[in-house]
Amino acid sequence: MRRVINKLGATLSASLTLMLGLCATIVVFIATSHLEDDAVSLDFDRRAALRTFTVQRGLEEAVQVLSTINHFYATVGDPTRQQFRNFTEPLLERYPYVRAFAVHRFVADDDRQVFEALRQGIAPDFQITTLADGKQERAPQRPFYLVVDYIEPISSNRSALGLDMSANQTFRQALETALASGRPASTLPIRLVQLGADERGLLLLQPVYRGGIQPNNVDERRAIMIGDTAAVLQVTELVSKILDGAGLLGDEQIGLRIFVGPQADESSLVYRHDSAMVQSHAQLATLGNLFREPSSIMTSFDIAGQTWHVEISTPPRSVFSDHYGSLLILLAGIISSLLGAAYLRALALRSDRVQRLVEEKTAELRHTNALLSDDIKARRLAERALQLRHQAIEASANAIIILSAQEPDYPIEYVNPAFGRITGYSPAEAMGRSIRFLEGRDSDPGGFEAVWNAMREQREYNVVLRNYHKDGSELWNDFYIAPVRDDNGAATHFVAALYDITSMKRYEAELEFQASRDTLTGLINRHMLRHHLDQAIGNAERQKQALWLVFVDLDRFKFVNDTLGHKAGDTLLRTVAGRLRAAVREADTVARLGGDEFIMILPEQDELTLDTRSLQRIMDAVAAPIALGGHTLFMTCSIGVACYPADGIDGETLIRHADIAMYRGKQTGRNNFQFYTPAMNEQALERLRIEADLRGALENNEFLLHYQPKVDLASGRVVGSEALIRWQHPQLGMVSPARFIGLAEETGLILPIGAWVLRTACVQCRRWQLGGHDDISVSVNLSVGQFLQKDLVTSIAEVLEDTGLPPASLELELTESLMMTDVEHAIGILGGLKELGVRLSIDDFGTGYSSLAYLKRFPIDVLKIDRSFVRDITIDADDAAITASIISLARHLKLRVIAEGVETDEQLDYLRHYGCDEIQGYLFSPPVPAEKFEQLLRQERAVV
């Protein structure tokens, strides 16, 4: 009876233990299964993104190398075939997925025979052909042909030489797209003569323009286009080589389909790579829920005007292949539950079980003793094999590393001699450490994390890492790691191979820098500016924010080049570039457009619009003194500002409008900033018209001089005049100097115009003197261009000699900012002028930034108070104080002082009270022609 009760109790305990164990196992199994599903999904997303990025990057490199070929062809002009071959050969080796590089040239029908005859000297059977119904034949007569004139490599593409592409609608659509955008464009997949009948290819096109320049609008580009450069791509081969170069082609678990065109359908399919199990999909589907549905991701991107669609997929996978862990947990839980239940019953049978185990172990020992001699022989053979492998590893040129599989550090247990040569660390320094000791402060943490994930998952992995040599230098390496498993399949160690690719990375970085950076200043260049501007516009559009484009142009930069030389000019540009970079935020972009022109991209941040103080900070940074070769320069700049989207929604428009605003700033006196307004477009058109007419104005005798009297306050008599130029335009009438003087300075016409003004004014003044007005003088304004002439003093001396005007009767007016640009140079020129005996005057005094230390060194005779101070001296205490100070300063320096812009009696009284010597202004007389000025002299009009 007791035996029955004990047996029932043992059975009940075992059943309860089994039920509790199974419930816990099921809960853990479900939770682990969800985690495994998430891991599979994330891994697929990562692998899909990697392939899409690799394909896109390869295509972008093809577009970039086409731009390199186009730039070469545009720069050389019309290279020889050997030059074209020499330039393209290394590019074809570097980018093996490019089938060929070609140049298409426009040939008129009238020139066809001559063109064919010239090319037959290179290829005896050369003729202009076309592709009709898949066959190549002589092209029919057309007004013009777009002929394949250059193609490399010629050996595998000879059939395309001379092929006329003008009738190919797909080709012409791509060429029109390139013309409209000003950037490379791609065709849709087309039939190429050098490929098989069932193969299709793509052509990347970029127009070539006469003279190597690219105009700003489509019509001008179409008018001077002479042909195009093209990169020939066989799509299947292209994608295969791109993926193969990245080591992604051999993955049989990933399916890849690529479409080119607006829609991703079978008609636009250009590449297909099915996974290993895609053919058995139908059979797998019959197994029902034992296999998952295939996963698929579709990604689209634009390359050279065409949309590429990349579809990444995986085949159906067994639910068991992705749930090893959860199934193992389920199995282990069931077994543990069963064992726990069985344990209670096993107590009664323990003696029998022990006996059975003893018998089994005894049999195993007998069998082991029988095989011992065989094991010894096998071990000797294994030792010899291990010794050979060790010697091979020691002799390897690549670094070989053996790591323990012990988490979390996976310490290093062995490194070969190559490791020390590559990294600089001896084996003793590496032993026992984590491989991450090679990681630097700015290494890619994601790369090492991926290696760590691979080791945790006990799988192979390959990645490019940036590490650091022992001496601190950068070390790029191609890192491959794989698990070493024991007989039971468990990973006990990891073996890693490290291949040094530092030199290759440096070369790639140098090429990238040269392609995107201005070599003089280090700022991004015009080409990369387009890319940054497009990105900034995209970000502004997505975030619904404004974007400011600032166009900076240095004032009178030509002065530095002409006086100090181009080397000093280069130093100045580098200094200004550094100041501009420091004057803006880290997130802002500064680029050099060319010459002395800079572009700044200022995105809106923290809901703040552009502050004019930011523009003033930029101007102040440029205006700070610059020491060059013993000279101290004070540069200024003119700034134009355009805003996205108010002033334009694309980069070209924003740059053009900012340029227009900058020129408006130059017209209003330089050293200021202007915001673009639509009215400036009309002013720019008017500027073009005035510039064209200005070139013939001097020859057509359209200029004349007006003279404004200078009145001596002590005697009340007219003692001099200021010669002011006017332009009598045939259509526009009398044109103010404000509308054309700045333009004349920019175009260089100011030199002949200034020489005409000087000679005409001297002739007229001498006539007045001979007419009985012996003490009359004339003052003439000198422009920057005239001041920079090396023969300035000689030319003025010749004018005085030719006209007979006494030197003391000529007064030369120079602006304060002109002399302060290069003080030492200005002092030398002024000294030469003083030796002639002419009088020197500083015009617009008080508006610049001269100091008394420099002022006392200038051999000047007259200070001229700017009209901006005179205008408000009776109502503005500051202007009154400044005017009084200038008069007092002139007295102490023994200089005469003249005030311009005097229009009221109150202003006259104030100036007379403080001892001003002379005045000129509308109170006495506006500028008048020479005849009327002579009448004023005869009337002997006095100032009341």
JSON list of N, CA, C and O in Angstrom, two decimals, residues 40-84:
[
{"chain": "A", "resi": 40, "resn": "VAL", "atom": "N", "xyz": [15.87, 40.42, -37.79]},
{"chain": "A", "resi": 40, "resn": "VAL", "atom": "CA", "xyz": [15.88, 40.07, -39.21]},
{"chain": "A", "resi": 40, "resn": "VAL", "atom": "C", "xyz": [15.48, 41.28, -40.05]},
{"chain": "A", "resi": 40, "resn": "VAL", "atom": "O", "xyz": [16.07, 41.57, -41.10]},
{"chain": "A", "resi": 41, "resn": "SER", "atom": "N", "xyz": [14.45, 42.01, -39.59]},
{"chain": "A", "resi": 41, "resn": "SER", "atom": "CA", "xyz": [13.98, 43.18, -40.35]},
{"chain": "A", "resi": 41, "resn": "SER", "atom": "C", "xyz": [15.05, 44.26, -40.41]},
{"chain": "A", "resi": 41, "resn": "SER", "atom": "O", "xyz": [15.30, 44.85, -41.47]},
{"chain": "A", "resi": 42, "resn": "LEU", "atom": "N", "xyz": [15.71, 44.55, -39.28]},
{"chain": "A", "resi": 42, "resn": "LEU", "atom": "CA", "xyz": [16.76, 45.57, -39.26]},
{"chain": "A", "resi": 42, "resn": "LEU", "atom": "C", "xyz": [17.93, 45.18, -40.15]},
{"chain": "A", "resi": 42, "resn": "LEU", "atom": "O", "xyz": [18.52, 46.02, -40.86]},
{"chain": "A", "resi": 43, "resn": "ASP", "atom": "N", "xyz": [18.31, 43.90, -40.14]},
{"chain": "A", "resi": 43, "resn": "ASP", "atom": "CA", "xyz": [19.42, 43.45, -40.98]},
{"chain": "A", "resi": 43, "resn": "ASP", "atom": "C", "xyz": [19.10, 43.61, -42.46]},
{"chain": "A", "resi": 43, "resn": "ASP", "atom": "O", "xyz": [19.94, 44.04, -43.25]},
{"chain": "A", "resi": 44, "resn": "PHE", "atom": "N", "xyz": [17.85, 43.31, -42.82]},
{"chain": "A", "resi": 44, "resn": "PHE", "atom": "CA", "xyz": [17.47, 43.47, -44.23]},
{"chain": "A", "resi": 44, "resn": "PHE", "atom": "C", "xyz": [17.49, 44.94, -44.64]},
{"chain": "A", "resi": 44, "resn": "PHE", "atom": "O", "xyz": [17.98, 45.29, -45.72]},
{"chain": "A", "resi": 45, "resn": "ASP", "atom": "N", "xyz": [16.98, 45.84, -43.76]},
{"chain": "A", "resi": 45, "resn": "ASP", "atom": "CA", "xyz": [17.01, 47.27, -44.08]},
{"chain": "A", "resi": 45, "resn": "ASP", "atom": "C", "xyz": [18.44, 47.77, -44.28]},
{"chain": "A", "resi": 45, "resn": "ASP", "atom": "O", "xyz": [18.72, 48.57, -45.18]},
{"chain": "A", "resi": 46, "resn": "ARG", "atom": "N", "xyz": [19.33, 47.32, -43.42]},
{"chain": "A", "resi": 46, "resn": "ARG", "atom": "CA", "xyz": [20.74, 47.75, -43.53]},
{"chain": "A", "resi": 46, "resn": "ARG", "atom": "C", "xyz": [21.36, 47.28, -44.84]},
{"chain": "A", "resi": 46, "resn": "ARG", "atom": "O", "xyz": [22.01, 48.04, -45.56]},
{"chain": "A", "resi": 47, "resn": "ARG", "atom": "N", "xyz": [21.14, 46.01, -45.17]},
{"chain": "A", "resi": 47, "resn": "ARG", "atom": "CA", "xyz": [21.74, 45.47, -46.41]},
{"chain": "A", "resi": 47, "resn": "ARG", "atom": "C", "xyz": [21.14, 46.14, -47.64]},
{"chain": "A", "resi": 47, "resn": "ARG", "atom": "O", "xyz": [21.85, 46.40, -48.63]},
{"chain": "A", "resi": 48, "resn": "ALA", "atom": "N", "xyz": [19.85, 46.44, -47.59]},
{"chain": "A", "resi": 48, "resn": "ALA", "atom": "CA", "xyz": [19.23, 47.13, -48.73]},
{"chain": "A", "resi": 48, "resn": "ALA", "atom": "C", "xyz": [19.78, 48.54, -48.88]},
{"chain": "A", "resi": 48, "resn": "ALA", "atom": "O", "xyz": [20.10, 48.98, -50.00]},
{"chain": "A", "resi": 49, "resn": "ALA", "atom": "N", "xyz": [19.90, 49.27, -47.76]},
{"chain": "A", "resi": 49, "resn": "ALA", "atom": "CA", "xyz": [20.42, 50.64, -47.83]},
{"chain": "A", "resi": 49, "resn": "ALA", "atom": "C", "xyz": [21.86, 50.66, -48.34]},
{"chain": "A", "resi": 49, "resn": "ALA", "atom": "O", "xyz": [22.25, 51.54, -49.10]},
{"chain": "A", "resi": 50, "resn": "LEU", "atom": "N", "xyz": [22.67, 49.66, -47.94]},
{"chain": "A", "resi": 50, "resn": "LEU", "atom": "CA", "xyz": [24.06, 49.60, -48.39]},
{"chain": "A", "resi": 50, "resn": "LEU", "atom": "C", "xyz": [24.13, 49.42, -49.91]},
{"chain": "A", "resi": 50, "resn": "LEU", "atom": "O", "xyz": [24.93, 50.08, -50.58]},
{"chain": "A", "resi": 51, "resn": "ARG", "atom": "N", "xyz": [23.30, 48.57, -50.46]},
{"chain": "A", "resi": 51, "resn": "ARG", "atom": "CA", "xyz": [23.35, 48.35, -51.91]},
{"chain": "A", "resi": 51, "resn": "ARG", "atom": "C", "xyz": [22.84, 49.56, -52.68]},
{"chain": "A", "resi": 51, "resn": "ARG", "atom": "O", "xyz": [23.40, 49.93, -53.71]},
{"chain": "A", "resi": 52, "resn": "THR", "atom": "N", "xyz": [21.78, 50.17, -52.16]},
{"chain": "A", "resi": 52, "resn": "THR", "atom": "CA", "xyz": [21.28, 51.37, -52.84]},
{"chain": "A", "resi": 52, "resn": "THR", "atom": "C", "xyz": [22.31, 52.47, -52.82]},
{"chain": "A", "resi": 52, "resn": "THR", "atom": "O", "xyz": [22.57, 53.12, -53.84]},
{"chain": "A", "resi": 53, "resn": "PHE", "atom": "N", "xyz": [22.94, 52.69, -51.67]},
{"chain": "A", "resi": 53, "resn": "PHE", "atom": "CA", "xyz": [23.96, 53.73, -51.58]},
{"chain": "A", "resi": 53, "resn": "PHE", "atom": "C", "xyz": [25.14, 53.44, -52.49]},
{"chain": "A", "resi": 53, "resn": "PHE", "atom": "O", "xyz": [25.68, 54.32, -53.15]},
{"chain": "A", "resi": 54, "resn": "THR", "atom": "N", "xyz": [25.56, 52.15, -52.55]},
{"chain": "A", "resi": 54, "resn": "THR", "atom": "CA", "xyz": [26.71, 51.79, -53.38]},
{"chain": "A", "resi": 54, "resn": "THR", "atom": "C", "xyz": [26.42, 52.06, -54.86]},
{"chain": "A", "resi": 54, "resn": "THR", "atom": "O", "xyz": [27.25, 52.62, -55.58]},
{"chain": "A", "resi": 55, "resn": "VAL", "atom": "N", "xyz": [25.21, 51.67, -55.32]},
{"chain": "A", "resi": 55, "resn": "VAL", "atom": "CA", "xyz": [24.85, 51.91, -56.72]},
{"chain": "A", "resi": 55, "resn": "VAL", "atom": "C", "xyz": [24.78, 53.40, -57.00]},
{"chain": "A", "resi": 55, "resn": "VAL", "atom": "O", "xyz": [25.30, 53.90, -58.01]},
{"chain": "A", "resi": 56, "resn": "GLN", "atom": "N", "xyz": [24.14, 54.15, -56.10]},
{"chain": "A", "resi": 56, "resn": "GLN", "atom": "CA", "xyz": [24.01, 55.60, -56.31]},
{"chain": "A", "resi": 56, "resn": "GLN", "atom": "C", "xyz": [25.37, 56.28, -56.33]},
{"chain": "A", "resi": 56, "resn": "GLN", "atom": "O", "xyz": [25.65, 57.13, -57.16]},
{"chain": "A", "resi": 57, "resn": "ARG", "atom": "N", "xyz": [26.26, 55.88, -55.39]},
{"chain": "A", "resi": 57, "resn": "ARG", "atom": "CA", "xyz": [27.58, 56.50, -55.36]},
{"chain": "A", "resi": 57, "resn": "ARG", "atom": "C", "xyz": [28.36, 56.19, -56.63]},
{"chain": "A", "resi": 57, "resn": "ARG", "atom": "O", "xyz": [29.03, 57.05, -57.20]},
{"chain": "A", "resi": 58, "resn": "GLY", "atom": "N", "xyz": [28.28, 54.95, -57.14]},
{"chain": "A", "resi": 58, "resn": "GLY", "atom": "CA", "xyz": [28.97, 54.61, -58.38]},
{"chain": "A", "resi": 58, "resn": "GLY", "atom": "C", "xyz": [28.47, 55.41, -59.54]},
{"chain": "A", "resi": 58, "resn": "GLY", "atom": "O", "xyz": [29.25, 55.87, -60.39]},
{"chain": "A", "resi": 59, "resn": "LEU", "atom": "N", "xyz": [27.13, 55.62, -59.62]},
{"chain": "A", "resi": 59, "resn": "LEU", "atom": "CA", "xyz": [26.58, 56.42, -60.71]},
{"chain": "A", "resi": 59, "resn": "LEU", "atom": "C", "xyz": [27.01, 57.87, -60.59]},
{"chain": "A", "resi": 59, "resn": "LEU", "atom": "O", "xyz": [27.32, 58.53, -61.59]},
{"chain": "A", "resi": 60, "resn": "GLU", "atom": "N", "xyz": [27.02, 58.40, -59.36]},
{"chain": "A", "resi": 60, "resn": "GLU", "atom": "CA", "xyz": [27.46, 59.78, -59.18]},
{"chain": "A", "resi": 60, "resn": "GLU", "atom": "C", "xyz": [28.93, 59.94, -59.56]},
{"chain": "A", "resi": 60, "resn": "GLU", "atom": "O", "xyz": [29.33, 60.96, -60.10]},
{"chain": "A", "resi": 61, "resn": "GLU", "atom": "N", "xyz": [29.76, 58.91, -59.28]},
{"chain": "A", "resi": 61, "resn": "GLU", "atom": "CA", "xyz": [31.15, 58.97, -59.71]},
{"chain": "A", "resi": 61, "resn": "GLU", "atom": "C", "xyz": [31.25, 58.99, -61.22]},
{"chain": "A", "resi": 61, "resn": "GLU", "atom": "O", "xyz": [32.10, 59.68, -61.79]},
{"chain": "A", "resi": 62, "resn": "ALA", "atom": "N", "xyz": [30.37, 58.25, -61.92]},
{"chain": "A", "resi": 62, "resn": "ALA", "atom": "CA", "xyz": [30.37, 58.27, -63.38]},
{"chain": "A", "resi": 62, "resn": "ALA", "atom": "C", "xyz": [30.03, 59.66, -63.90]},
{"chain": "A", "resi": 62, "resn": "ALA", "atom": "O", "xyz": [30.63, 60.15, -64.84]},
{"chain": "A", "resi": 63, "resn": "VAL", "atom": "N", "xyz": [29.05, 60.32, -63.24]},
{"chain": "A", "resi": 63, "resn": "VAL", "atom": "CA", "xyz": [28.69, 61.69, -63.65]},
{"chain": "A", "resi": 63, "resn": "VAL", "atom": "C", "xyz": [29.86, 62.63, -63.36]},
{"chain": "A", "resi": 63, "resn": "VAL", "atom": "O", "xyz": [30.18, 63.51, -64.17]},
{"chain": "A", "resi": 64, "resn": "GLN", "atom": "N", "xyz": [30.51, 62.45, -62.22]},
{"chain": "A", "resi": 64, "resn": "GLN", "atom": "CA", "xyz": [31.62, 63.33, -61.86]},
{"chain": "A", "resi": 64, "resn": "GLN", "atom": "C", "xyz": [32.78, 63.17, -62.83]},
{"chain": "A", "resi": 64, "resn": "GLN", "atom": "O", "xyz": [33.41, 64.13, -63.24]},
{"chain": "A", "resi": 65, "resn": "VAL", "atom": "N", "xyz": [33.11, 61.92, -63.20]},
{"chain": "A", "resi": 65, "resn": "VAL", "atom": "CA", "xyz": [34.22, 61.72, -64.13]},
{"chain": "A", "resi": 65, "resn": "VAL", "atom": "C", "xyz": [33.87, 62.25, -65.50]},
{"chain": "A", "resi": 65, "resn": "VAL", "atom": "O", "xyz": [34.73, 62.73, -66.24]},
{"chain": "A", "resi": 66, "resn": "LEU", "atom": "N", "xyz": [32.56, 62.25, -65.88]},
{"chain": "A", "resi": 66, "resn": "LEU", "atom": "CA", "xyz": [32.17, 62.89, -67.14]},
{"chain": "A", "resi": 66, "resn": "LEU", "atom": "C", "xyz": [32.45, 64.38, -67.07]},
{"chain": "A", "resi": 66, "resn": "LEU", "atom": "O", "xyz": [32.93, 64.98, -68.04]},
{"chain": "A", "resi": 67, "resn": "SER", "atom": "N", "xyz": [32.15, 65.02, -65.93]},
{"chain": "A", "resi": 67, "resn": "SER", "atom": "CA", "xyz": [32.44, 66.44, -65.78]},
{"chain": "A", "resi": 67, "resn": "SER", "atom": "C", "xyz": [33.94, 66.70, -65.91]},
{"chain": "A", "resi": 67, "resn": "SER", "atom": "O", "xyz": [34.37, 67.71, -66.45]},
{"chain": "A", "resi": 68, "resn": "THR", "atom": "N", "xyz": [34.77, 65.76, -65.42]},
{"chain": "A", "resi": 68, "resn": "THR", "atom": "CA", "xyz": [36.22, 65.91, -65.55]},
{"chain": "A", "resi": 68, "resn": "THR", "atom": "C", "xyz": [36.62, 65.87, -67.03]},
{"chain": "A", "resi": 68, "resn": "THR", "atom": "O", "xyz": [37.42, 66.68, -67.49]},
{"chain": "A", "resi": 69, "resn": "ILE", "atom": "N", "xyz": [36.06, 64.91, -67.79]},
{"chain": "A", "resi": 69, "resn": "ILE", "atom": "CA", "xyz": [36.35, 64.81, -69.23]},
{"chain": "A", "resi": 69, "resn": "ILE", "atom": "C", "xyz": [35.89, 66.08, -69.92]},
{"chain": "A", "resi": 69, "resn": "ILE", "atom": "O", "xyz": [36.59, 66.66, -70.76]},
{"chain": "A", "resi": 70, "resn": "ASN", "atom": "N", "xyz": [34.69, 66.57, -69.57]},
{"chain": "A", "resi": 70, "resn": "ASN", "atom": "CA", "xyz": [34.14, 67.77, -70.21]},
{"chain": "A", "resi": 70, "resn": "ASN", "atom": "C", "xyz": [35.03, 68.98, -69.91]},
{"chain": "A", "resi": 70, "resn": "ASN", "atom": "O", "xyz": [35.30, 69.78, -70.79]},
{"chain": "A", "resi": 71, "resn": "HIS", "atom": "N", "xyz": [35.48, 69.09, -68.66]},
{"chain": "A", "resi": 71, "resn": "HIS", "atom": "CA", "xyz": [36.33, 70.22, -68.30]},
{"chain": "A", "resi": 71, "resn": "HIS", "atom": "C", "xyz": [37.65, 70.15, -69.07]},
{"chain": "A", "resi": 71, "resn": "HIS", "atom": "O", "xyz": [38.16, 71.15, -69.54]},
{"chain": "A", "resi": 72, "resn": "PHE", "atom": "N", "xyz": [38.21, 68.92, -69.19]},
{"chain": "A", "resi": 72, "resn": "PHE", "atom": "CA", "xyz": [39.44, 68.75, -69.96]},
{"chain": "A", "resi": 72, "resn": "PHE", "atom": "C", "xyz": [39.23, 69.18, -71.40]},
{"chain": "A", "resi": 72, "resn": "PHE", "atom": "O", "xyz": [40.02, 69.94, -71.95]},
{"chain": "A", "resi": 73, "resn": "TYR", "atom": "N", "xyz": [38.14, 68.70, -72.03]},
{"chain": "A", "resi": 73, "resn": "TYR", "atom": "CA", "xyz": [37.92, 69.03, -73.43]},
{"chain": "A", "resi": 73, "resn": "TYR", "atom": "C", "xyz": [37.68, 70.52, -73.61]},
{"chain": "A", "resi": 73, "resn": "TYR", "atom": "O", "xyz": [38.20, 71.15, -74.54]},
{"chain": "A", "resi": 74, "resn": "ALA", "atom": "N", "xyz": [36.92, 71.14, -72.69]},
{"chain": "A", "resi": 74, "resn": "ALA", "atom": "CA", "xyz": [36.66, 72.57, -72.80]},
{"chain": "A", "resi": 74, "resn": "ALA", "atom": "C", "xyz": [37.92, 73.38, -72.57]},
{"chain": "A", "resi": 74, "resn": "ALA", "atom": "O", "xyz": [38.12, 74.42, -73.17]},
{"chain": "A", "resi": 75, "resn": "THR", "atom": "N", "xyz": [38.81, 72.90, -71.68]},
{"chain": "A", "resi": 75, "resn": "THR", "atom": "CA", "xyz": [40.03, 73.64, -71.37]},
{"chain": "A", "resi": 75, "resn": "THR", "atom": "C", "xyz": [41.04, 73.54, -72.51]},
{"chain": "A", "resi": 75, "resn": "THR", "atom": "O", "xyz": [41.61, 74.54, -72.94]},
{"chain": "A", "resi": 76, "resn": "VAL", "atom": "N", "xyz": [41.27, 72.32, -73.02]},
{"chain": "A", "resi": 76, "resn": "VAL", "atom": "CA", "xyz": [42.26, 72.13, -74.10]},
{"chain": "A", "resi": 76, "resn": "VAL", "atom": "C", "xyz": [41.75, 72.72, -75.40]},
{"chain": "A", "resi": 76, "resn": "VAL", "atom": "O", "xyz": [42.49, 73.24, -76.21]},
{"chain": "A", "resi": 77, "resn": "GLY", "atom": "N", "xyz": [40.43, 72.66, -75.61]},
{"chain": "A", "resi": 77, "resn": "GLY", "atom": "CA", "xyz": [39.83, 73.22, -76.83]},
{"chain": "A", "resi": 77, "resn": "GLY", "atom": "C", "xyz": [39.54, 72.13, -77.85]},
{"chain": "A", "resi": 77, "resn": "GLY", "atom": "O", "xyz": [38.41, 71.70, -78.00]},
{"chain": "A", "resi": 78, "resn": "ASP", "atom": "N", "xyz": [40.51, 71.66, -78.52]},
{"chain": "A", "resi": 78, "resn": "ASP", "atom": "CA", "xyz": [40.35, 70.60, -79.52]},
{"chain": "A", "resi": 78, "resn": "ASP", "atom": "C", "xyz": [41.55, 69.67, -79.40]},
{"chain": "A", "resi": 78, "resn": "ASP", "atom": "O", "xyz": [42.52, 69.79, -80.15]},
{"chain": "A", "resi": 79, "resn": "PRO", "atom": "N", "xyz": [41.56, 68.78, -78.40]},
{"chain": "A", "resi": 79, "resn": "PRO", "atom": "CA", "xyz": [42.74, 67.96, -78.15]},
{"chain": "A", "resi": 79, "resn": "PRO", "atom": "C", "xyz": [43.00, 66.98, -79.28]},
{"chain": "A", "resi": 79, "resn": "PRO", "atom": "O", "xyz": [42.10, 66.62, -80.05]},
{"chain": "A", "resi": 80, "resn": "THR", "atom": "N", "xyz": [44.25, 66.54, -79.36]},
{"chain": "A", "resi": 80, "resn": "THR", "atom": "CA", "xyz": [44.57, 65.46, -80.30]},
{"chain": "A", "resi": 80, "resn": "THR", "atom": "C", "xyz": [44.00, 64.17, -79.75]},
{"chain": "A", "resi": 80, "resn": "THR", "atom": "O", "xyz": [43.66, 64.06, -78.57]},
{"chain": "A", "resi": 81, "resn": "ARG", "atom": "N", "xyz": [43.91, 63.18, -80.60]},
{"chain": "A", "resi": 81, "resn": "ARG", "atom": "CA", "xyz": [43.37, 61.89, -80.14]},
{"chain": "A", "resi": 81, "resn": "ARG", "atom": "C", "xyz": [44.30, 61.24, -79.12]},
{"chain": "A", "resi": 81, "resn": "ARG", "atom": "O", "xyz": [43.85, 60.56, -78.22]},
{"chain": "A", "resi": 82, "resn": "GLN", "atom": "N", "xyz": [45.61, 61.49, -79.29]},
{"chain": "A", "resi": 82, "resn": "GLN", "atom": "CA", "xyz": [46.54, 60.93, -78.31]},
{"chain": "A", "resi": 82, "resn": "GLN", "atom": "C", "xyz": [46.35, 61.60, -76.95]},
{"chain": "A", "resi": 82, "resn": "GLN", "atom": "O", "xyz": [46.41, 60.95, -75.90]},
{"chain": "A", "resi": 83, "resn": "GLN", "atom": "N", "xyz": [46.11, 62.93, -76.97]},
{"chain": "A", "resi": 83, "resn": "GLN", "atom": "CA", "xyz": [45.85, 63.62, -75.70]},
{"chain": "A", "resi": 83, "resn": "GLN", "atom": "C", "xyz": [44.57, 63.10, -75.05]},
{"chain": "A", "resi": 83, "resn": "GLN", "atom": "O", "xyz": [44.52, 62.88, -73.84]},
{"chain": "A", "resi": 84, "resn": "PHE", "atom": "N", "xyz": [43.54, 62.89, -75.88]},
{"chain": "A", "resi": 84, "resn": "PHE", "atom": "CA", "xyz": [42.28, 62.37, -75.35]},
{"chain": "A", "resi": 84, "resn": "PHE", "atom": "C", "xyz": [42.47, 60.97, -74.79]},
{"chain": "A", "resi": 84, "resn": "PHE", "atom": "O", "xyz": [41.96, 60.62, -73.73]}
]
